[in-house]
Structures are given as C-alpha cells and as structure tokens.
Coordinates of C-alpha atoms in Angstrom, one line a residue:
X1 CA -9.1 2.6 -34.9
X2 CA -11.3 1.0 -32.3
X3 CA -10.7 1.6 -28.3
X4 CA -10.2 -0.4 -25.7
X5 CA -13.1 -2.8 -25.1
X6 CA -14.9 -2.7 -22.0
X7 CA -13.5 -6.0 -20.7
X8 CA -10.3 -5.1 -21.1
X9 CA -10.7 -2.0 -18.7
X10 CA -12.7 -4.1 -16.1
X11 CA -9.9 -6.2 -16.4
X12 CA -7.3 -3.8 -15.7
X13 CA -9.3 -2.4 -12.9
X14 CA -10.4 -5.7 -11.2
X15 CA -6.3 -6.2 -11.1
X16 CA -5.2 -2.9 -10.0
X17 CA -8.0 -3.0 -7.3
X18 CA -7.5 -6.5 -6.2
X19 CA -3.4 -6.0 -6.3
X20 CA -3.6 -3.0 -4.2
X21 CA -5.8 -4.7 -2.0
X22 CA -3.5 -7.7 -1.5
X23 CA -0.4 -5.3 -1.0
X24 CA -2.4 -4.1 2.6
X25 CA -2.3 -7.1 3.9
X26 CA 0.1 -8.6 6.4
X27 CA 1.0 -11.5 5.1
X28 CA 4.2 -11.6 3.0
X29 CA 2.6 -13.9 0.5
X30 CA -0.5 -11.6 0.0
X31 CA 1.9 -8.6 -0.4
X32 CA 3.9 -11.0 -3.2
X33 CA 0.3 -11.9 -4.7
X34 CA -0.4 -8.2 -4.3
X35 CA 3.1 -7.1 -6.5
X36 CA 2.3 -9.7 -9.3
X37 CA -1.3 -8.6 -9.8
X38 CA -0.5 -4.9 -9.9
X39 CA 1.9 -5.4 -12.1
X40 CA 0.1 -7.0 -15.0
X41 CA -3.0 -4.2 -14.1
X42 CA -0.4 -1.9 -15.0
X43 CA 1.2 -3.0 -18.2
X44 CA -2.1 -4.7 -19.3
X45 CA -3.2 -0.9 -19.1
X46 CA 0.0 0.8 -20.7
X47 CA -1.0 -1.6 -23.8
X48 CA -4.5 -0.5 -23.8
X49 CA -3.4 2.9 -24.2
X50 CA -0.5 2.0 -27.2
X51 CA -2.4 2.8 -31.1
X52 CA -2.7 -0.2 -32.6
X53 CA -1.5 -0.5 -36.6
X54 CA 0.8 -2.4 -38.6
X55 CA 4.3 -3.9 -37.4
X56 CA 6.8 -1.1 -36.4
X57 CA 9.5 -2.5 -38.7
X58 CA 10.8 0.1 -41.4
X59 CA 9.9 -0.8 -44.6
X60 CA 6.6 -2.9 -43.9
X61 CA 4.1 -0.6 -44.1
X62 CA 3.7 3.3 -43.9
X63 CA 5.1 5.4 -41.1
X64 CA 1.3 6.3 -40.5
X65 CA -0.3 2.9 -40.0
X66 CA 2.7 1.7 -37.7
X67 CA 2.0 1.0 -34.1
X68 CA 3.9 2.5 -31.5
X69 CA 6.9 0.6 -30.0
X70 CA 7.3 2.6 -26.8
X71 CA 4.6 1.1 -25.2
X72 CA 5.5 -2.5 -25.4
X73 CA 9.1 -1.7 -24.5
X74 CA 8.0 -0.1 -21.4
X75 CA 5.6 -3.1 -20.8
X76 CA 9.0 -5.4 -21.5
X77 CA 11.0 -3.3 -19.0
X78 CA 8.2 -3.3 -16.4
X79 CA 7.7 -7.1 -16.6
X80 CA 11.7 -7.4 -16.2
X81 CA 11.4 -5.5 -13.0
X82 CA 8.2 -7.0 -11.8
X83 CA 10.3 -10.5 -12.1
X84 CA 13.0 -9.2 -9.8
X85 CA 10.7 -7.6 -7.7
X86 CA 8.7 -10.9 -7.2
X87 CA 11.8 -13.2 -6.7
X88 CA 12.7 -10.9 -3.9
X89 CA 9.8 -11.0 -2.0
X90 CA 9.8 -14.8 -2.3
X91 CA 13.1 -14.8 -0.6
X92 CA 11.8 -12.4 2.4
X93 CA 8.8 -15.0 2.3
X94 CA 10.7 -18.2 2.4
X95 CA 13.7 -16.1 5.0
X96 CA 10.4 -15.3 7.2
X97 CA 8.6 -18.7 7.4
X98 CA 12.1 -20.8 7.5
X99 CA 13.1 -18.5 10.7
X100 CA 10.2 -17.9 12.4
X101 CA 7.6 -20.1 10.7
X102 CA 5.3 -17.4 10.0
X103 CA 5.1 -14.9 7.0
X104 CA 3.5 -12.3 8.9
X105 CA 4.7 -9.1 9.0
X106 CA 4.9 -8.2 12.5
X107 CA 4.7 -4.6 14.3
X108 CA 8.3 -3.1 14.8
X109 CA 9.4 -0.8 18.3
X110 CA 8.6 2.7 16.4
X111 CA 5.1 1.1 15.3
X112 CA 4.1 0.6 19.0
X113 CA 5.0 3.9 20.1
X114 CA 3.1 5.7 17.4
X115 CA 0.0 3.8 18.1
X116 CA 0.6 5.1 21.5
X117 CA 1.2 8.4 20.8
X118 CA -1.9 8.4 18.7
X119 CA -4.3 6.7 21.7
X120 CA -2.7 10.0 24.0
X121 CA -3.5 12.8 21.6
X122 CA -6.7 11.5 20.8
X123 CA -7.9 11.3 24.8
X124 CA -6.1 14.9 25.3
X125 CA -8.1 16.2 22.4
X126 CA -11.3 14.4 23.4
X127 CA -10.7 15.9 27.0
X128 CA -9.3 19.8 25.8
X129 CA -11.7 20.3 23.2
X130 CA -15.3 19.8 24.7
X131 CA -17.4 22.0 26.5
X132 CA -17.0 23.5 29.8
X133 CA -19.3 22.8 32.9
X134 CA -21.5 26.0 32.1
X135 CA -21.5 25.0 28.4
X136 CA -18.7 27.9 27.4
X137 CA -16.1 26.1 25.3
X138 CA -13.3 28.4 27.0
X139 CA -14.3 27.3 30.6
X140 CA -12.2 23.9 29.8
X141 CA -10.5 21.4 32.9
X142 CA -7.6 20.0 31.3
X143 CA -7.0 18.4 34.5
X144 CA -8.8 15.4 33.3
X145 CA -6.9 15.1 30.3
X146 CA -3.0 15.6 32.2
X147 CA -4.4 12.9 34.7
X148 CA -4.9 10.3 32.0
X149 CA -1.6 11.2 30.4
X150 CA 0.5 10.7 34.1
X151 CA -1.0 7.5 34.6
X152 CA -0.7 6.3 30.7
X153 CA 3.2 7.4 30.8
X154 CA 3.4 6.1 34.2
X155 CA 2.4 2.3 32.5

C-alpha cells in the first residue's frame, strides 16, 4: 500500500489555502470561488486518506484487499452539498449585481458600531493604561481619555 504522493497533498493544500483565502474576500463571486475550491480541497483530501484495494463489491475479491466505501460516499454527499451550496451563492450573486449592480458585500448598522466601539476602547486603553507624569503607573489622568470619549459620542 503506497501513501499519498506528494502532489496530491500540495494539491489539497494549495486548494484549502487558496479557498479559504477567497472566502475573506468581499466580493460575492470570490466568496462563491472560495466555496467551490474548499470544497474539492476537502473531498480531494478525504480520498487521500481512504485505503486503496480491490472493488468493494462482495464476492470480487477478499474482505482484506477491499477498499473502503465510506470515504467516497462521504465525498459523494459532500459534492451533493457543495452543488447546492454553490447554486445558492450564485443566486445572492446574481440577486446582488441585478439590484444594486455590485456584488460587494457591504458593511451592515451593527458592523459600524462595533468598529466604533473598538476605535473607543482602544483610545481609553491607550490613555488609562500609560504612565503617570512622575513615571508611577498608578498616578494616571483619565481625564484625557473621558474627553475624547464626550466629544467622539458627541459626533
């Protein structure tokens, strides 16, 4: 029984790595490219790991020179999915360029108001957690810091 060669695992991880890549992007049709390439990383991989051998048809050959079915089922069932998954996201795709002529994924209300939260805790932190004017860590203004958040509330 030989392994899998190494092509076949730079193949699998040149697809897993791309896909996952693709699926961070913002464009819908990246994110679709992203689905279909993880998807044959995946069950190209599942394969690799199945024991190769004989048919699995009773009768053929020996229980113990039989390949192992499960694996290509799995692959079967996975590719199924991966098809209804795909034709999906082309119908977001096409829904989002036919309405707003852009397949962009665009930033919703909560989005905005975390990256804001975010920018605020990272001045009051910036602000609160250096050194006071003689150097001594508890001699802290946090005036600074309650300023900035007033006026950024404020806007």
């Amino acid at each position: 029984m030989t392994g899998p060669t190494l092509v076949l695992v730079l193949a699998v991880g040149v697809l897993v790595a791309t896909g996952v890549t693709l699926l961070l992007e913002r464009s819908l049709t990246r994110i679709l490219l992203g689905v279909i390439l993880l998807g044959n990383g995946v069950n190209l991989l599942i394969l690799l790991g199945g024991r190769s051998g004989a048919a699995p048809l009773v009768g053929t050959a020996p229980t113990d020179d039989m390949s192992d079915a499960l694996p290509q089922a799995m692959v079967l069932t996975a590719v199924v999915i991966t098809f209804g998954l795909t034709a999906f996201l082309l119908a977001v795709a096409y829904r989002s360029w036919y309405t707003s002529g852009d397949d962009e994924v665009q930033d919703d209300l909560e989005d905005r108001q975390t990256v804001r939260l975010a920018e605020r805790n990272e001045v009051a932190t910036a602000d609160l957690g250096g050194d006071g004017p003689d150097g001594d860590p508890e001699q802290v203004d946090p005036e600074p810091a309650r300023r900035r958040l007033r006026r950024s509330e404020e806007s």
